[in-house]
Amino acid sequence: MSVDQITPGMEQLDLDEIYPFAIQLGKDAGALLVKGLERRRAESHENEEQIEKMNAVDIVTEVDHEVEAFIHTAVSERYPSHAFIGEETYSAGQSKDYLVDSRPTWIIDPLDGTVNFTHGFPMFCVSIALVHNHVPVIGVINAPLLNQLFSACSGKGSWLNESTRLPLLGKNIGPLPKDAPRRCIFACEWGKDRRDSKESNLGRKVDSFLTMATEPSGRDGLGGMVHGVRSLGSATMDLAYTAMGSVDIWWEGGCWEWDVAAGICLLNEAGGLVTTANPPEDEKWEEWTDVPAVKLGGRLYLAIRPATDARDGSETGRQSQVRVVKEVWKRVRRLDYSRPGA
Amino acid sequence: MSVDQITPGMEQLDLDEIYPFAIQLGKDAGALLVKGLERRRAESHENEEQIEKMNAVDIVTEVDHEVEAFIHTAVSERYPSHAFIGEETYSAGQSKDYLVDSRPTWIIDPLDGTVNFTHGFPMFCVSIALVHNHVPVIGVINAPLLNQLFSACSGKGSWLNESTRLPLLGKNIGPLPKDAPRRCIFACEWGKDRRDSKESNLGRKVDSFLTMATEPSGRDGLGGMVHGVRSLGSATMDLAYTAMGSVDIWWEGGCWEWDVAAGICLLNEAGGLVTTANPPEDEKWEEWTDVPAVKLGGRLYLAIRPATDARDGSETGRQSQVRVVKEVWKRVRRLDYSRPGA
């Protein structure tokens, strides 16, 4: 037990008591998102400028604030000793430092997939995580337009709509394919950095996507020939779908802890793996037998779906995940995301 | 009235009677897809080889056959004089000719998004269209894992789950943005042609995606700076989401009539526009005041979401759609898909 864990005021977390509270929060917050969308639908506008303005910024800001304030109030009343980091309040601050310490901390994204939300594209969600000693111990993600509520709690597994355990295919999900990344679904996002340069994050990303997609003989023999390339426009949904087993590989840079905290809990409880997106500096990483756990605030993420052990005993699920991590690292370029000021 | 329409045997179609039948077909077929997925989940496998085999081919073939046979039987019994083209039966034939004539013809894709289906990724659906005189007059798309049933019938509008008229935002969807493709959601798919060449369809596509995504000053001043790039892995869902207004622009080559027939009906009834993906040969296309309607069997599709007239009278919804078509044509390369033998 670390010193942090016995610091006065650090209560033993009663996850059995907190988990249902977090799920209900997710349901209520999801309903607020739908209301925000319906409000917009019903509104009459004087002119296009007003519509465009509502499209772009105001509607999102309004809903973001409302949902975050709702969650913040509920958490503060019930758990006044817990810390709280919300995407909205954090972004309004000056610093972009990593503010999570070892206290129980609620890390919230009131609305992930804001571009989708403004367009009525269903891939948006609220993301609610409780992190303790830097480990996400509860994760709730609600995508209300898809009727998909994801939830997970340490030791209790990952669930879709509280009834279907993840991954969706259960043990029939099998190991990762032997020739992965072939036959894998690869999820990735284009992001906000759109500079026209091979060295911008856009350039590095598209180069990497292309290597993952091209036939095996192409790209200097590195062609990954993935089964499909998918872009949903929400890091949180990408991660939830990886936990579901619907996405095999998710590779991304540039997100923040509130985008991924709940999803990491979901993925861990489902039996997935999450590490860093960038190939390690250590020249000998190809010889590694395991890979480092992701840094919550590291802004670089590579997630691999849950996998079962090979029945012939040749490989554990974890070993097949590590194998796929290396296959991805071989094919992607390093992304350039850091924490401002770090 | 064309000669075709008065050919003996060409009954006047009673769409009021056929439409509910088609919707029920979509619901029943969607339930079969879910059953196929659940069957797979429940199955116990002797070894990984069996799982991998089921993953890749067998499961899809089995479900594809089953759903197409179910629809074919139901249609033949009720409308014995109608023609029928299904993705499965068509693909089994030798020819890839365009077989649609002026008769009432059911054009079916029992399972669009097969890669998604095999991975339990929810973006898959059944697509059912009734085409008359080459025009899709009924379209039903059911994505059962998303609880999204889309339906449309000539003159009756487009609907989500039979209760919400599309586009989702109604008249508040507004015109296309004045600076489109900026602020647009752009949907596109990577496809199956993965040759490592600037001249392969993969090379042409990625080049085009990149131009659409890059900042305005980039790509020789053609950077489209779209708000988001999305890839769902299902042409049918892309088109349904464009009708919904969730996607602003969908650009694709390589699909077949069963992928798009129902979606085209949906899009037309919602007020969208669909034309060809490739910039026209006519050097003066930039001066055009309208664009040609899509060819159902043309394999090249560019769809633009529904749009309302500008309130200041400066532009009709159609004019703004045509403007966006041209903005896309300026930025994309010609794709190389034809009909084998054509």
mmCIF file of C-alpha atoms in Angstrom, chain A:
data_model
loop_
_atom_site.group_PDB
_atom_site.id
_atom_site.type_symbol
_atom_site.label_atom_id
_atom_site.label_comp_id
_atom_site.label_asym_id
_atom_site.label_seq_id
_atom_site.Cartn_x
_atom_site.Cartn_y
_atom_site.Cartn_z
ATOM 1 C CA MET A 1 0.000 0.000 0.000
ATOM 2 C CA SER A 2 1.457 3.332 -0.989
ATOM 3 C CA VAL A 3 1.689 6.384 1.258
ATOM 4 C CA ASP A 4 -1.058 8.013 -0.777
ATOM 5 C CA GLN A 5 -3.470 5.317 0.135
ATOM 6 C CA ILE A 6 -3.149 5.877 3.855
ATOM 7 C CA THR A 7 -3.211 9.686 3.715
ATOM 8 C CA PRO A 8 -5.844 10.968 6.157
ATOM 9 C CA GLY A 9 -9.080 11.757 4.358
ATOM 10 C CA MET A 10 -8.420 9.085 1.736
ATOM 11 C CA GLU A 11 -11.433 6.966 2.493
ATOM 12 C CA GLN A 12 -11.588 3.416 1.293
ATOM 13 C CA LEU A 13 -13.751 3.696 -1.832
ATOM 14 C CA ASP A 14 -17.017 1.810 -1.632
ATOM 15 C CA LEU A 15 -17.331 1.008 -5.316
ATOM 16 C CA ASP A 16 -20.500 -1.035 -4.774
ATOM 17 C CA GLU A 17 -22.157 2.130 -3.564
ATOM 18 C CA ILE A 18 -20.596 4.545 -6.086
ATOM 19 C CA TYR A 19 -21.080 2.447 -9.242
ATOM 20 C CA PRO A 20 -24.916 2.635 -9.421
ATOM 21 C CA PHE A 21 -24.682 6.364 -8.722
ATOM 22 C CA ALA A 22 -22.289 6.782 -11.666
ATOM 23 C CA ILE A 23 -24.556 4.770 -13.973
ATOM 24 C CA GLN A 24 -27.559 6.877 -13.040
ATOM 25 C CA LEU A 25 -25.480 10.014 -13.656
ATOM 26 C CA GLY A 26 -24.669 8.700 -17.126
ATOM 27 C CA LYS A 27 -28.327 8.044 -17.881
ATOM 28 C CA ASP A 28 -29.432 11.467 -16.683
ATOM 29 C CA ALA A 29 -26.624 13.245 -18.523
ATOM 30 C CA GLY A 30 -27.474 11.342 -21.729
ATOM 31 C CA ALA A 31 -31.072 12.490 -21.450
ATOM 32 C CA LEU A 32 -29.847 16.083 -21.156
ATOM 33 C CA LEU A 33 -27.850 15.667 -24.379
ATOM 34 C CA VAL A 34 -30.931 14.447 -26.239
ATOM 35 C CA LYS A 35 -32.961 17.343 -24.841
ATOM 36 C CA GLY A 36 -30.315 19.756 -26.099
ATOM 37 C CA LEU A 37 -30.620 18.279 -29.576
ATOM 38 C CA GLU A 38 -34.416 18.368 -29.497
ATOM 39 C CA ARG A 39 -34.392 21.964 -28.294
ATOM 40 C CA ARG A 40 -32.339 22.852 -31.317
ATOM 41 C CA ARG A 41 -34.708 20.992 -33.604
ATOM 42 C CA ALA A 42 -37.757 22.811 -32.245
ATOM 43 C CA GLU A 43 -36.200 26.263 -32.230
ATOM 44 C CA SER A 44 -37.250 28.726 -34.852
ATOM 45 C CA HIS A 45 -34.542 30.949 -36.186
ATOM 46 C CA GLU A 46 -34.802 34.463 -37.477
ATOM 47 C CA ASN A 47 -32.144 34.003 -40.106
ATOM 48 C CA GLU A 48 -29.351 31.758 -41.311
ATOM 49 C CA GLU A 49 -26.674 33.594 -39.419
ATOM 50 C CA GLN A 50 -28.392 32.581 -36.252
ATOM 51 C CA ILE A 51 -28.606 28.972 -37.402
ATOM 52 C CA GLU A 52 -24.970 28.912 -38.383
ATOM 53 C CA LYS A 53 -23.935 30.440 -35.100
ATOM 54 C CA MET A 54 -26.020 27.913 -33.196
ATOM 55 C CA ASN A 55 -24.512 25.152 -35.315
ATOM 56 C CA ALA A 56 -20.974 26.016 -34.679
ATOM 57 C CA VAL A 57 -20.442 27.109 -31.151
ATOM 58 C CA ASP A 58 -23.358 28.231 -29.032
ATOM 59 C CA ILE A 59 -25.370 25.026 -28.949
ATOM 60 C CA VAL A 60 -22.371 22.944 -27.987
ATOM 61 C CA THR A 61 -21.169 25.393 -25.371
ATOM 62 C CA GLU A 62 -24.632 25.586 -23.883
ATOM 63 C CA VAL A 63 -25.118 21.817 -23.686
ATOM 64 C CA ASP A 64 -21.532 21.232 -22.553
ATOM 65 C CA HIS A 65 -21.931 23.685 -19.669
ATOM 66 C CA GLU A 66 -25.308 22.374 -18.695
ATOM 67 C CA VAL A 67 -24.282 18.717 -18.594
ATOM 68 C CA GLU A 68 -21.005 19.372 -16.822
ATOM 69 C CA ALA A 69 -22.672 21.583 -14.210
ATOM 70 C CA PHE A 70 -25.295 18.901 -13.632
ATOM 71 C CA ILE A 71 -22.655 16.215 -13.062
ATOM 72 C CA HIS A 72 -20.413 18.484 -10.992
ATOM 73 C CA THR A 73 -23.267 19.426 -8.649
ATOM 74 C CA ALA A 74 -24.414 15.836 -8.232
ATOM 75 C CA VAL A 75 -20.895 14.604 -7.468
ATOM 76 C CA SER A 76 -20.055 17.463 -5.104
ATOM 77 C CA GLU A 77 -23.198 16.904 -3.064
ATOM 78 C CA ARG A 78 -22.735 13.180 -2.751
ATOM 79 C CA TYR A 79 -18.935 12.971 -2.518
ATOM 80 C CA PRO A 80 -17.669 16.344 -1.286
ATOM 81 C CA SER A 81 -14.181 14.967 -0.582
ATOM 82 C CA HIS A 82 -13.627 13.797 -4.168
ATOM 83 C CA ALA A 83 -11.753 15.882 -6.704
ATOM 84 C CA PHE A 84 -13.405 16.840 -9.997
ATOM 85 C CA ILE A 85 -11.935 17.525 -13.440
ATOM 86 C CA GLY A 86 -14.320 18.359 -16.258
ATOM 87 C CA GLU A 87 -13.448 19.062 -19.849
ATOM 88 C CA GLU A 88 -15.340 22.333 -19.808
ATOM 89 C CA THR A 89 -13.969 23.779 -16.564
ATOM 90 C CA TYR A 90 -10.470 22.514 -17.343
ATOM 91 C CA SER A 91 -10.420 24.064 -20.804
ATOM 92 C CA ALA A 92 -11.497 27.389 -19.363
ATOM 93 C CA GLY A 93 -8.396 27.415 -17.141
ATOM 94 C CA GLN A 94 -4.983 28.740 -18.082
ATOM 95 C CA SER A 95 -2.927 25.639 -17.646
ATOM 96 C CA LYS A 96 -3.011 22.420 -19.590
ATOM 97 C CA ASP A 97 -1.111 20.574 -16.867
ATOM 98 C CA TYR A 98 -2.050 17.086 -15.834
ATOM 99 C CA LEU A 99 -4.000 17.785 -12.656
ATOM 100 C CA VAL A 100 -4.884 14.279 -11.533
ATOM 101 C CA ASP A 101 -3.348 13.227 -8.207
ATOM 102 C CA SER A 102 -3.859 10.108 -6.129
ATOM 103 C CA ARG A 103 -7.195 11.270 -4.671
ATOM 104 C CA PRO A 104 -10.478 9.840 -5.890
ATOM 105 C CA THR A 105 -11.128 12.091 -8.878
ATOM 106 C CA TRP A 106 -14.099 12.293 -11.186
ATOM 107 C CA ILE A 107 -12.953 12.935 -14.737
ATOM 108 C CA ILE A 108 -15.772 14.030 -16.999
ATOM 109 C CA ASP A 109 -16.350 14.810 -20.634
ATOM 110 C CA PRO A 110 -19.901 16.149 -20.770
ATOM 111 C CA LEU A 111 -20.007 15.785 -24.559
ATOM 112 C CA ASP A 112 -17.458 13.843 -26.568
ATOM 113 C CA GLY A 113 -17.898 14.065 -30.337
ATOM 114 C CA THR A 114 -19.008 17.709 -30.413
ATOM 115 C CA VAL A 115 -18.762 17.975 -34.209
ATOM 116 C CA ASN A 116 -21.014 14.916 -34.502
ATOM 117 C CA PHE A 117 -23.450 16.428 -32.014
ATOM 118 C CA THR A 118 -23.788 19.689 -33.941
ATOM 119 C CA HIS A 119 -24.564 17.688 -37.073
ATOM 120 C CA GLY A 120 -26.976 15.263 -35.403
ATOM 121 C CA PHE A 121 -24.547 12.439 -36.193
ATOM 122 C CA PRO A 122 -25.258 9.826 -33.518
ATOM 123 C CA MET A 123 -21.664 9.109 -32.481
ATOM 124 C CA PHE A 124 -21.526 11.387 -29.447
ATOM 125 C CA CYS A 125 -21.644 10.587 -25.766
ATOM 126 C CA VAL A 126 -21.072 11.658 -22.187
ATOM 127 C CA SER A 127 -18.055 10.116 -20.478
ATOM 128 C CA ILE A 128 -17.838 9.747 -16.686
ATOM 129 C CA ALA A 129 -14.889 8.167 -14.887
ATOM 130 C CA LEU A 130 -13.803 7.797 -11.297
ATOM 131 C CA VAL A 131 -10.034 7.562 -11.039
ATOM 132 C CA HIS A 132 -8.208 6.464 -7.878
ATOM 133 C CA ASN A 133 -4.435 6.407 -7.549
ATOM 134 C CA HIS A 134 -4.341 7.291 -11.270
ATOM 135 C CA VAL A 135 -6.306 4.163 -12.168
ATOM 136 C CA PRO A 136 -9.828 4.474 -13.648
ATOM 137 C CA VAL A 137 -11.954 2.295 -11.348
ATOM 138 C CA ILE A 138 -15.386 3.242 -12.699
ATOM 139 C CA GLY A 139 -16.287 4.179 -16.271
ATOM 140 C CA VAL A 140 -19.678 5.100 -17.694
ATOM 141 C CA ILE A 141 -20.241 6.132 -21.324
ATOM 142 C CA ASN A 142 -23.697 6.928 -22.642
ATOM 143 C CA ALA A 143 -24.398 7.423 -26.363
ATOM 144 C CA PRO A 144 -28.085 8.243 -26.069
ATOM 145 C CA LEU A 145 -28.938 8.470 -29.773
ATOM 146 C CA LEU A 146 -27.557 4.955 -30.243
ATOM 147 C CA ASN A 147 -29.247 3.601 -27.124
ATOM 148 C CA GLN A 148 -25.830 2.411 -25.997
ATOM 149 C CA LEU A 149 -24.922 2.753 -22.327
ATOM 150 C CA PHE A 150 -21.513 1.330 -21.479
ATOM 151 C CA SER A 151 -20.447 0.768 -17.883
ATOM 152 C CA ALA A 152 -17.554 -0.832 -16.044
ATOM 153 C CA CYS A 153 -16.252 -1.098 -12.512
ATOM 154 C CA SER A 154 -13.043 -2.656 -11.191
ATOM 155 C CA GLY A 155 -13.561 -6.363 -10.810
ATOM 156 C CA LYS A 156 -17.116 -6.314 -12.128
ATOM 157 C CA GLY A 157 -16.548 -6.462 -15.882
ATOM 158 C CA SER A 158 -17.732 -4.229 -18.740
ATOM 159 C CA TRP A 159 -21.343 -4.049 -19.772
ATOM 160 C CA LEU A 160 -23.545 -2.778 -22.573
ATOM 161 C CA ASN A 161 -26.923 -1.519 -21.374
ATOM 162 C CA GLU A 162 -26.289 -3.218 -18.013
ATOM 163 C CA SER A 163 -27.252 -6.583 -19.486
ATOM 164 C CA THR A 164 -24.722 -7.728 -22.103
ATOM 165 C CA ARG A 165 -21.215 -8.418 -20.919
ATOM 166 C CA LEU A 166 -18.398 -7.171 -23.144
ATOM 167 C CA PRO A 167 -16.818 -8.153 -25.394
ATOM 168 C CA LEU A 168 -19.975 -8.761 -27.385
ATOM 169 C CA LEU A 169 -18.848 -12.136 -28.701
ATOM 170 C CA GLY A 170 -17.774 -13.320 -25.261
ATOM 171 C CA LYS A 171 -15.176 -16.071 -25.405
ATOM 172 C CA ASN A 172 -15.971 -16.562 -29.074
ATOM 173 C CA ILE A 173 -14.069 -13.366 -29.811
ATOM 174 C CA GLY A 174 -10.978 -15.586 -29.994
ATOM 175 C CA PRO A 175 -7.336 -14.481 -30.134
ATOM 176 C CA LEU A 176 -6.163 -11.680 -32.415
ATOM 177 C CA PRO A 177 -5.726 -12.981 -35.976
ATOM 178 C CA LYS A 178 -2.368 -14.640 -36.576
ATOM 179 C CA ASP A 179 -1.661 -12.371 -39.518
ATOM 180 C CA ALA A 180 -2.857 -9.162 -37.796
ATOM 181 C CA PRO A 181 -3.227 -6.306 -38.644
ATOM 182 C CA ARG A 182 -4.841 -8.230 -41.527
ATOM 183 C CA ARG A 183 -8.471 -9.054 -40.836
ATOM 184 C CA CYS A 184 -8.575 -6.299 -38.172
ATOM 185 C CA ILE A 185 -10.860 -3.288 -38.008
ATOM 186 C CA PHE A 186 -8.636 -0.261 -37.466
ATOM 187 C CA ALA A 187 -10.179 2.873 -35.965
ATOM 188 C CA CYS A 188 -8.474 6.237 -36.290
ATOM 189 C CA GLU A 189 -9.387 9.921 -36.436
ATOM 190 C CA TRP A 190 -8.229 12.743 -38.692
ATOM 191 C CA GLY A 191 -8.136 15.293 -35.858
ATOM 192 C CA LYS A 192 -7.893 19.069 -35.804
ATOM 193 C CA ASP A 193 -4.312 19.605 -36.952
ATOM 194 C CA ARG A 194 -4.797 20.117 -40.697
ATOM 195 C CA ARG A 195 -1.482 21.632 -41.733
ATOM 196 C CA ASP A 196 -0.381 20.697 -45.234
ATOM 197 C CA SER A 197 2.909 19.013 -44.433
ATOM 198 C CA LYS A 198 4.281 15.495 -44.285
ATOM 199 C CA GLU A 199 5.504 16.455 -40.799
ATOM 200 C CA SER A 200 2.247 17.814 -39.391
ATOM 201 C CA ASN A 201 0.168 15.429 -37.333
ATOM 202 C CA LEU A 202 -2.209 15.227 -40.300
ATOM 203 C CA GLY A 203 0.666 14.186 -42.561
ATOM 204 C CA ARG A 204 1.991 11.655 -40.047
ATOM 205 C CA LYS A 205 -1.477 10.251 -39.420
ATOM 206 C CA VAL A 206 -2.448 9.832 -43.071
ATOM 207 C CA ASP A 207 0.935 8.228 -43.795
ATOM 208 C CA SER A 208 0.260 5.783 -40.975
ATOM 209 C CA PHE A 209 -3.338 5.092 -42.048
ATOM 210 C CA LEU A 210 -2.107 4.371 -45.548
ATOM 211 C CA THR A 211 0.527 1.916 -44.364
ATOM 212 C CA MET A 212 -2.065 0.133 -42.240
ATOM 213 C CA ALA A 213 -4.459 -0.096 -45.218
ATOM 214 C CA THR A 214 -2.190 -0.962 -48.143
ATOM 215 C CA GLU A 215 -1.686 -4.469 -49.543
ATOM 216 C CA PRO A 216 1.094 -6.469 -47.813
ATOM 217 C CA SER A 217 3.602 -6.097 -50.647
ATOM 218 C CA GLY A 218 3.207 -2.318 -50.628
ATOM 219 C CA ARG A 219 4.739 0.399 -48.449
ATOM 220 C CA ASP A 220 8.160 -1.299 -48.484
ATOM 221 C CA GLY A 221 6.631 -4.572 -47.420
ATOM 222 C CA LEU A 222 4.891 -3.024 -44.427
ATOM 223 C CA GLY A 223 1.377 -2.872 -45.904
ATOM 224 C CA GLY A 224 -1.016 -3.841 -43.124
ATOM 225 C CA MET A 225 -4.002 -4.711 -45.314
ATOM 226 C CA VAL A 226 -6.447 -4.130 -42.443
ATOM 227 C CA HIS A 227 -9.944 -5.396 -43.049
ATOM 228 C CA GLY A 228 -11.449 -1.952 -42.580
ATOM 229 C CA VAL A 229 -10.508 1.623 -41.654
ATOM 230 C CA ARG A 230 -13.119 3.373 -39.525
ATOM 231 C CA SER A 231 -13.412 6.970 -38.314
ATOM 232 C CA LEU A 232 -16.293 7.758 -35.990
ATOM 233 C CA GLY A 233 -15.317 11.242 -34.815
ATOM 234 C CA SER A 234 -15.292 10.369 -31.116
ATOM 235 C CA ALA A 235 -12.280 9.017 -29.237
ATOM 236 C CA THR A 236 -14.555 7.878 -26.432
ATOM 237 C CA MET A 237 -16.753 5.875 -28.798
ATOM 238 C CA ASP A 238 -13.676 4.408 -30.522
ATOM 239 C CA LEU A 239 -12.486 3.138 -27.158
ATOM 240 C CA ALA A 240 -15.913 1.845 -26.136
ATOM 241 C CA TYR A 241 -16.185 -0.033 -29.434
ATOM 242 C CA THR A 242 -12.721 -1.517 -28.864
ATOM 243 C CA ALA A 243 -13.910 -2.783 -25.475
ATOM 244 C CA MET A 244 -16.994 -4.168 -27.230
ATOM 245 C CA GLY A 245 -14.630 -6.071 -29.556
ATOM 246 C CA SER A 246 -16.120 -4.345 -32.620
ATOM 247 C CA VAL A 247 -12.881 -2.469 -33.267
ATOM 248 C CA ASP A 248 -9.669 -4.507 -33.084
ATOM 249 C CA ILE A 249 -7.155 -1.645 -33.046
ATOM 250 C CA TRP A 250 -7.598 2.015 -32.111
ATOM 251 C CA TRP A 251 -4.636 4.346 -32.588
ATOM 252 C CA GLU A 252 -4.830 8.028 -31.715
ATOM 253 C CA GLY A 253 -2.935 11.072 -30.493
ATOM 254 C CA GLY A 254 -4.108 14.382 -29.144
ATOM 255 C CA CYS A 255 -6.933 13.411 -26.814
ATOM 256 C CA TRP A 256 -7.054 14.331 -23.176
ATOM 257 C CA GLU A 257 -7.715 12.331 -20.020
ATOM 258 C CA TRP A 258 -11.453 13.114 -20.006
ATOM 259 C CA ASP A 259 -11.764 11.610 -23.509
ATOM 260 C CA VAL A 260 -10.308 8.277 -22.436
ATOM 261 C CA ALA A 261 -10.582 7.738 -18.653
ATOM 262 C CA ALA A 262 -13.966 5.976 -18.720
ATOM 263 C CA GLY A 263 -13.086 4.068 -21.888
ATOM 264 C CA ILE A 264 -9.832 2.782 -20.372
ATOM 265 C CA CYS A 265 -11.779 1.351 -17.428
ATOM 266 C CA LEU A 266 -14.199 -0.245 -19.882
ATOM 267 C CA LEU A 267 -11.403 -1.713 -21.990
ATOM 268 C CA ASN A 268 -9.412 -3.029 -19.007
ATOM 269 C CA GLU A 269 -12.451 -4.718 -17.495
ATOM 270 C CA ALA A 270 -13.357 -6.265 -20.856
ATOM 271 C CA GLY A 271 -9.846 -7.715 -21.143
ATOM 272 C CA GLY A 272 -8.363 -5.270 -23.642
ATOM 273 C CA LEU A 273 -4.949 -3.632 -23.643
ATOM 274 C CA VAL A 274 -4.073 0.056 -23.885
ATOM 275 C CA THR A 275 -0.595 1.500 -24.285
ATOM 276 C CA THR A 276 1.038 4.455 -26.035
ATOM 277 C CA ALA A 277 0.538 5.282 -29.723
ATOM 278 C CA ASN A 278 4.163 6.123 -30.455
ATOM 279 C CA PRO A 279 6.819 3.473 -31.102
ATOM 280 C CA PRO A 280 9.178 3.516 -28.082
ATOM 281 C CA GLU A 281 12.548 5.254 -28.125
ATOM 282 C CA ASP A 282 14.192 2.045 -26.850
ATOM 283 C CA GLU A 283 15.703 0.493 -29.975
ATOM 284 C CA LYS A 284 15.074 -2.985 -28.628
ATOM 285 C CA TRP A 285 11.300 -2.727 -28.283
ATOM 286 C CA GLU A 286 10.781 -5.461 -30.826
ATOM 287 C CA GLU A 287 12.265 -7.865 -28.280
ATOM 288 C CA TRP A 288 9.943 -6.764 -25.466
ATOM 289 C CA THR A 289 7.656 -9.438 -24.062
ATOM 290 C CA ASP A 290 5.194 -6.911 -22.685
ATOM 291 C CA VAL A 291 4.328 -3.257 -23.242
ATOM 292 C CA PRO A 292 3.955 -0.412 -20.718
ATOM 293 C CA ALA A 293 0.508 0.513 -19.433
ATOM 294 C CA VAL A 294 -0.899 3.699 -20.880
ATOM 295 C CA LYS A 295 -0.299 7.025 -19.121
ATOM 296 C CA LEU A 296 -3.710 8.526 -18.441
ATOM 297 C CA GLY A 297 -2.510 12.027 -19.315
ATOM 298 C CA GLY A 298 -0.101 11.002 -22.052
ATOM 299 C CA ARG A 299 -2.284 12.109 -24.997
ATOM 300 C CA LEU A 300 -1.136 9.111 -27.082
ATOM 301 C CA TYR A 301 -3.189 5.936 -27.089
ATOM 302 C CA LEU A 302 -3.101 2.537 -28.741
ATOM 303 C CA ALA A 303 -5.873 0.165 -27.712
ATOM 304 C CA ILE A 304 -6.270 -3.497 -28.634
ATOM 305 C CA ARG A 305 -9.503 -5.416 -28.226
ATOM 306 C CA PRO A 306 -10.049 -8.201 -25.686
ATOM 307 C CA ALA A 307 -8.622 -11.544 -26.783
ATOM 308 C CA THR A 308 -8.808 -15.081 -25.485
ATOM 309 C CA ASP A 309 -5.899 -17.485 -25.130
ATOM 310 C CA ALA A 310 -5.142 -19.732 -28.078
ATOM 311 C CA ARG A 311 -6.672 -23.128 -27.353
ATOM 312 C CA ASP A 312 -3.573 -24.892 -28.576
ATOM 313 C CA GLY A 313 -1.631 -23.111 -25.813
ATOM 314 C CA SER A 314 0.650 -21.358 -28.312
ATOM 315 C CA GLU A 315 -0.154 -17.845 -27.102
ATOM 316 C CA THR A 316 -2.084 -16.136 -24.324
ATOM 317 C CA GLY A 317 -4.594 -13.425 -25.131
ATOM 318 C CA ARG A 318 -2.188 -10.875 -23.687
ATOM 319 C CA GLN A 319 0.653 -12.190 -25.826
ATOM 320 C CA SER A 320 -1.463 -11.831 -28.963
ATOM 321 C CA GLN A 321 -2.335 -8.261 -27.943
ATOM 322 C CA VAL A 322 1.338 -7.411 -27.408
ATOM 323 C CA ARG A 323 2.109 -8.932 -30.800
ATOM 324 C CA VAL A 324 -0.463 -6.659 -32.433
ATOM 325 C CA VAL A 325 0.844 -3.592 -30.579
ATOM 326 C CA LYS A 326 4.258 -4.266 -32.134
ATOM 327 C CA GLU A 327 2.729 -4.808 -35.583
ATOM 328 C CA VAL A 328 1.112 -1.372 -35.263
ATOM 329 C CA TRP A 329 4.260 0.326 -33.950
ATOM 330 C CA LYS A 330 6.147 -1.034 -36.990
ATOM 331 C CA ARG A 331 3.722 0.751 -39.292
ATOM 332 C CA VAL A 332 2.965 4.101 -37.691
ATOM 333 C CA ARG A 333 4.883 7.335 -37.439
ATOM 334 C CA ARG A 334 5.454 9.120 -34.127
ATOM 335 C CA LEU A 335 2.829 11.734 -33.433
ATOM 336 C CA ASP A 336 3.729 15.101 -32.022
ATOM 337 C CA TYR A 337 1.349 15.818 -29.174
ATOM 338 C CA SER A 338 2.537 17.021 -25.824
ATOM 339 C CA ARG A 339 1.013 18.865 -22.935
ATOM 340 C CA PRO A 340 1.461 22.623 -23.408
ATOM 341 C CA GLY A 341 3.962 23.700 -20.770
ATOM 342 C CA ALA A 342 5.081 20.137 -20.064
#
